[in-house]
Amino acid sequence: MAATSRENDALIIIDLQNDFCPGGALAVSGGDEIVPLVNRMIAAHDHVVLTQDWHPSGHSSFASSHAGKEPFGSINLAYGSQTLWPDHCVQGSRGAEFHAGLAWTKAELVIRKGFRTGIDSYSAFYENDRTTPTGLAGYLRERGLDRLTLVGLATDFCVAYSALDARRLGFEVVVELDACRGIDLGGSLQAALADMRAAGVSFAA
Ligand code: VGL
Ligand code: ZN
């Protein structure tokens, strides 16, 4: 972990929520293990942003919203193929809250995503149609924050999609892998790491 953060650095903490931690609805193995390291990184950064997966009940990414479909299968939606998940991070639920051990109060911004019923959002920047913005890029640019360190859950979905979009948008991006954990669905973790490397993402650990 870089000992000092520069004024134009932002730490972006992706989806460190109960439902992605052991015991949660879409638990990522070891998801809670990253909390102490993430807390040290929060202390070391001047600017901290959190994302919060925030779905209405009946969301189109939930397998339960599609007759005969099981979690971890997929379906075609208007914008293309969508992986189906167990119901998770329902707005206002305990599962949608940040992990209780996360020292998040310093955060300057919480960006919620996935709140439109018909469209999922892995990335902190764009929903899964790749065109509907969340507003995060405008916020960071207006604040002059152009060097991003990404941590959180899950490495191969929301962290990777966010890192790839951030590179496309011209941000400098470091992913601290020690402070991430992955889902790894059918080789998705190796693929995500390769895609990020090819896009010019740096890895710190
Ligand atoms: C995520 C699947 C569904 C994530 C969110 O945070 O990586 N994955 N919703
Ligand atoms: Zn989700």
Coordinates of C-alpha atoms and ligand atoms in Angstrom, one line a residue:
M1 CA 0.0 0.0 0.0
A2 CA 1.4 3.4 -0.9
A3 CA 2.2 5.2 2.3
T4 CA 1.2 8.6 1.2
S5 CA -1.7 9.8 -1.0
R6 CA -1.5 12.7 -3.2
E7 CA -4.0 15.5 -3.3
N8 CA -5.4 14.3 -6.7
D9 CA -5.8 10.7 -5.5
A10 CA -9.1 9.1 -4.7
L11 CA -9.7 5.8 -3.0
I12 CA -12.8 4.1 -4.5
I13 CA -14.2 1.4 -2.4
I14 CA -16.5 -0.9 -4.4
D15 CA -19.6 -2.6 -2.9
L16 CA -18.1 -3.6 0.5
Q17 CA -21.6 -4.6 1.6
N18 CA -23.0 -7.3 3.9
D19 CA -24.5 -9.3 1.0
F20 CA -21.1 -9.7 -0.6
C21 CA -19.5 -10.9 2.7
P22 CA -19.7 -14.4 4.2
G23 CA -23.3 -15.0 5.4
G24 CA -24.7 -12.6 2.8
A25 CA -26.9 -13.4 -0.2
L26 CA -24.1 -13.3 -2.8
A27 CA -21.2 -14.0 -0.6
V28 CA -17.7 -13.5 -2.0
S29 CA -15.3 -15.9 -0.4
G30 CA -13.1 -14.0 2.1
G31 CA -15.0 -10.8 1.3
D32 CA -14.8 -9.6 4.9
E33 CA -11.1 -10.3 5.2
I34 CA -10.3 -7.1 3.3
V35 CA -11.9 -4.8 5.8
P36 CA -8.9 -4.1 8.0
L37 CA -6.7 -3.3 5.0
V38 CA -9.4 -1.1 3.5
N39 CA -9.7 0.8 6.7
R40 CA -5.9 1.5 6.8
M41 CA -6.2 2.7 3.2
I42 CA -9.1 5.0 4.2
A43 CA -6.9 6.5 6.9
A44 CA -4.1 7.1 4.3
H45 CA -6.3 8.8 1.7
D46 CA -7.5 12.4 1.6
H47 CA -10.5 11.6 -0.7
V48 CA -12.7 8.5 -0.3
V49 CA -15.6 7.5 -2.4
L50 CA -17.8 4.4 -1.8
T51 CA -20.1 2.6 -4.2
Q52 CA -23.2 0.8 -3.0
D53 CA -25.0 -1.8 -5.0
W54 CA -28.7 -0.7 -4.6
H55 CA -31.3 -2.8 -6.3
P56 CA -35.1 -2.5 -6.1
S57 CA -36.9 -5.7 -5.2
G58 CA -37.8 -7.6 -8.5
H59 CA -34.6 -6.3 -10.2
S60 CA -33.9 -7.7 -13.6
S61 CA -30.5 -9.1 -12.5
F62 CA -32.2 -11.4 -10.0
A63 CA -32.9 -14.9 -11.1
S64 CA -36.1 -14.8 -9.0
S65 CA -37.5 -12.2 -11.4
H66 CA -37.4 -14.7 -14.4
A67 CA -39.6 -17.8 -14.4
G68 CA -37.5 -21.0 -14.5
K69 CA -34.2 -19.3 -14.2
E70 CA -31.5 -20.1 -11.6
P71 CA -28.8 -17.9 -10.0
F72 CA -25.5 -17.8 -12.0
G73 CA -27.3 -18.6 -15.3
S74 CA -27.7 -15.8 -17.8
I75 CA -30.4 -14.2 -19.8
N76 CA -30.6 -11.7 -22.7
L77 CA -31.8 -8.3 -21.8
A78 CA -32.2 -5.3 -24.1
Y79 CA -28.6 -4.4 -23.7
G80 CA -27.2 -7.9 -24.1
S81 CA -26.3 -10.9 -21.9
Q82 CA -26.9 -10.5 -18.2
T83 CA -25.7 -12.9 -15.5
L84 CA -28.4 -13.8 -13.1
W85 CA -27.8 -13.5 -9.3
P86 CA -29.5 -14.4 -6.1
D87 CA -31.6 -11.5 -4.7
H88 CA -29.0 -9.2 -3.2
C89 CA -28.4 -5.6 -2.0
V90 CA -32.1 -4.8 -2.0
Q91 CA -32.6 -1.1 -1.2
G92 CA -32.8 -0.5 2.5
S93 CA -32.1 -4.1 3.5
R94 CA -29.4 -5.1 6.0
G95 CA -27.6 -6.9 3.1
A96 CA -27.3 -3.6 1.3
E97 CA -25.6 -1.9 4.3
F98 CA -21.8 -1.5 4.3
H99 CA -19.9 -4.1 6.4
A100 CA -20.2 -3.1 10.0
G101 CA -16.5 -3.0 10.5
L102 CA -15.9 -0.6 7.6
A103 CA -14.7 2.8 8.7
W104 CA -16.7 4.5 5.9
T105 CA -17.9 7.8 7.6
K106 CA -15.0 9.8 6.1
A107 CA -16.3 9.2 2.6
E108 CA -17.1 12.3 0.6
L109 CA -19.5 10.5 -1.8
V110 CA -21.5 7.4 -1.9
I111 CA -22.5 6.5 -5.4
R112 CA -25.5 4.1 -5.7
K113 CA -25.9 1.9 -8.7
G114 CA -28.2 -0.7 -10.1
F115 CA -31.3 1.2 -8.9
R116 CA -33.1 1.0 -12.3
T117 CA -35.2 -2.2 -12.4
G118 CA -34.4 -3.1 -16.0
I119 CA -30.7 -2.6 -16.0
D120 CA -27.8 -3.8 -13.9
S121 CA -24.7 -1.8 -13.1
Y122 CA -21.4 -3.4 -12.2
S123 CA -19.3 -0.4 -13.0
A124 CA -19.1 2.6 -10.8
F125 CA -19.2 4.7 -14.0
Y126 CA -21.7 3.2 -16.4
E127 CA -24.6 0.9 -16.1
N128 CA -24.4 -2.4 -18.0
D129 CA -25.7 -0.9 -21.2
R130 CA -22.3 0.9 -21.2
T131 CA -23.9 4.2 -22.0
T132 CA -26.0 5.3 -18.9
P133 CA -23.5 7.2 -16.7
T134 CA -23.7 7.1 -12.9
G135 CA -22.2 10.7 -12.6
L136 CA -19.0 9.5 -10.9
A137 CA -16.7 10.6 -13.8
G138 CA -18.1 14.1 -13.7
Y139 CA -17.7 14.3 -10.0
L140 CA -14.1 13.2 -10.0
R141 CA -13.2 15.5 -12.9
E142 CA -14.8 18.5 -11.4
R143 CA -12.9 17.8 -8.2
G144 CA -9.6 17.3 -10.0
L145 CA -9.3 13.7 -8.8
D146 CA -7.6 11.9 -11.6
R147 CA -5.6 9.1 -10.0
L148 CA -7.8 6.3 -8.6
T149 CA -7.1 3.4 -6.3
L150 CA -9.8 0.8 -6.5
V151 CA -10.5 -1.9 -3.8
G152 CA -13.5 -4.0 -2.8
L153 CA -15.9 -6.6 -4.2
A154 CA -15.9 -8.4 -6.5
T155 CA -12.6 -8.3 -8.3
D156 CA -14.0 -9.9 -11.4
F157 CA -17.2 -8.0 -11.6
C158 CA -17.7 -4.6 -10.1
V159 CA -14.1 -3.8 -9.4
A160 CA -12.9 -4.9 -12.9
Y161 CA -15.8 -3.1 -14.8
S162 CA -15.1 0.0 -12.8
A163 CA -11.3 -0.2 -13.5
L164 CA -11.9 -0.7 -17.2
D165 CA -14.3 2.2 -17.5
A166 CA -12.0 4.4 -15.5
R167 CA -9.1 3.7 -17.9
R168 CA -11.4 4.3 -20.9
L169 CA -12.3 7.7 -19.3
G170 CA -8.7 8.6 -19.0
F171 CA -8.1 8.1 -15.3
E172 CA -4.9 6.6 -13.9
V173 CA -6.0 3.4 -12.2
V174 CA -4.4 1.2 -9.5
V175 CA -6.2 -1.9 -8.3
E176 CA -4.9 -3.1 -4.9
L177 CA -5.5 -6.8 -5.2
D178 CA -4.9 -7.5 -1.5
A179 CA -7.9 -5.4 -0.8
C180 CA -10.2 -7.2 -3.3
R181 CA -11.8 -10.6 -3.4
G182 CA -13.4 -12.3 -6.5
I183 CA -16.4 -14.4 -7.4
D184 CA -14.7 -16.4 -10.1
L185 CA -17.5 -17.7 -12.2
G186 CA -16.2 -19.9 -15.0
G187 CA -12.7 -18.3 -15.2
S188 CA -14.0 -14.8 -14.8
L189 CA -11.2 -13.8 -12.4
Q190 CA -8.3 -14.6 -14.7
A191 CA -10.1 -13.0 -17.6
A192 CA -10.8 -9.9 -15.6
L193 CA -7.1 -9.6 -14.5
A194 CA -5.9 -10.0 -18.1
D195 CA -8.4 -7.4 -19.4
M196 CA -7.4 -4.9 -16.7
R197 CA -3.7 -5.5 -17.4
A198 CA -4.3 -5.0 -21.2
A199 CA -6.2 -1.7 -20.4
G200 CA -3.2 -0.2 -18.5
V201 CA -4.5 -0.8 -15.0
S202 CA -1.6 -1.1 -12.5
F203 CA -1.7 -3.6 -9.7
A204 CA -0.5 -3.0 -6.2
A205 CA -0.5 -5.5 -3.4
Ligands
VGL1 C1 -21.7 -7.4 -8.0 C2 -22.8 -9.1 -9.0 C3 -24.0 -8.4 -8.9 C4 -20.4 -6.9 -7.5 C5 -22.9 -6.7 -7.9 O1 -20.4 -6.0 -6.7 O2 -19.3 -7.3 -8.1 N1 -21.7 -8.6 -8.6 N2 -24.0 -7.2 -8.3
ZN2 ZN -25.9 -6.3 -7.9

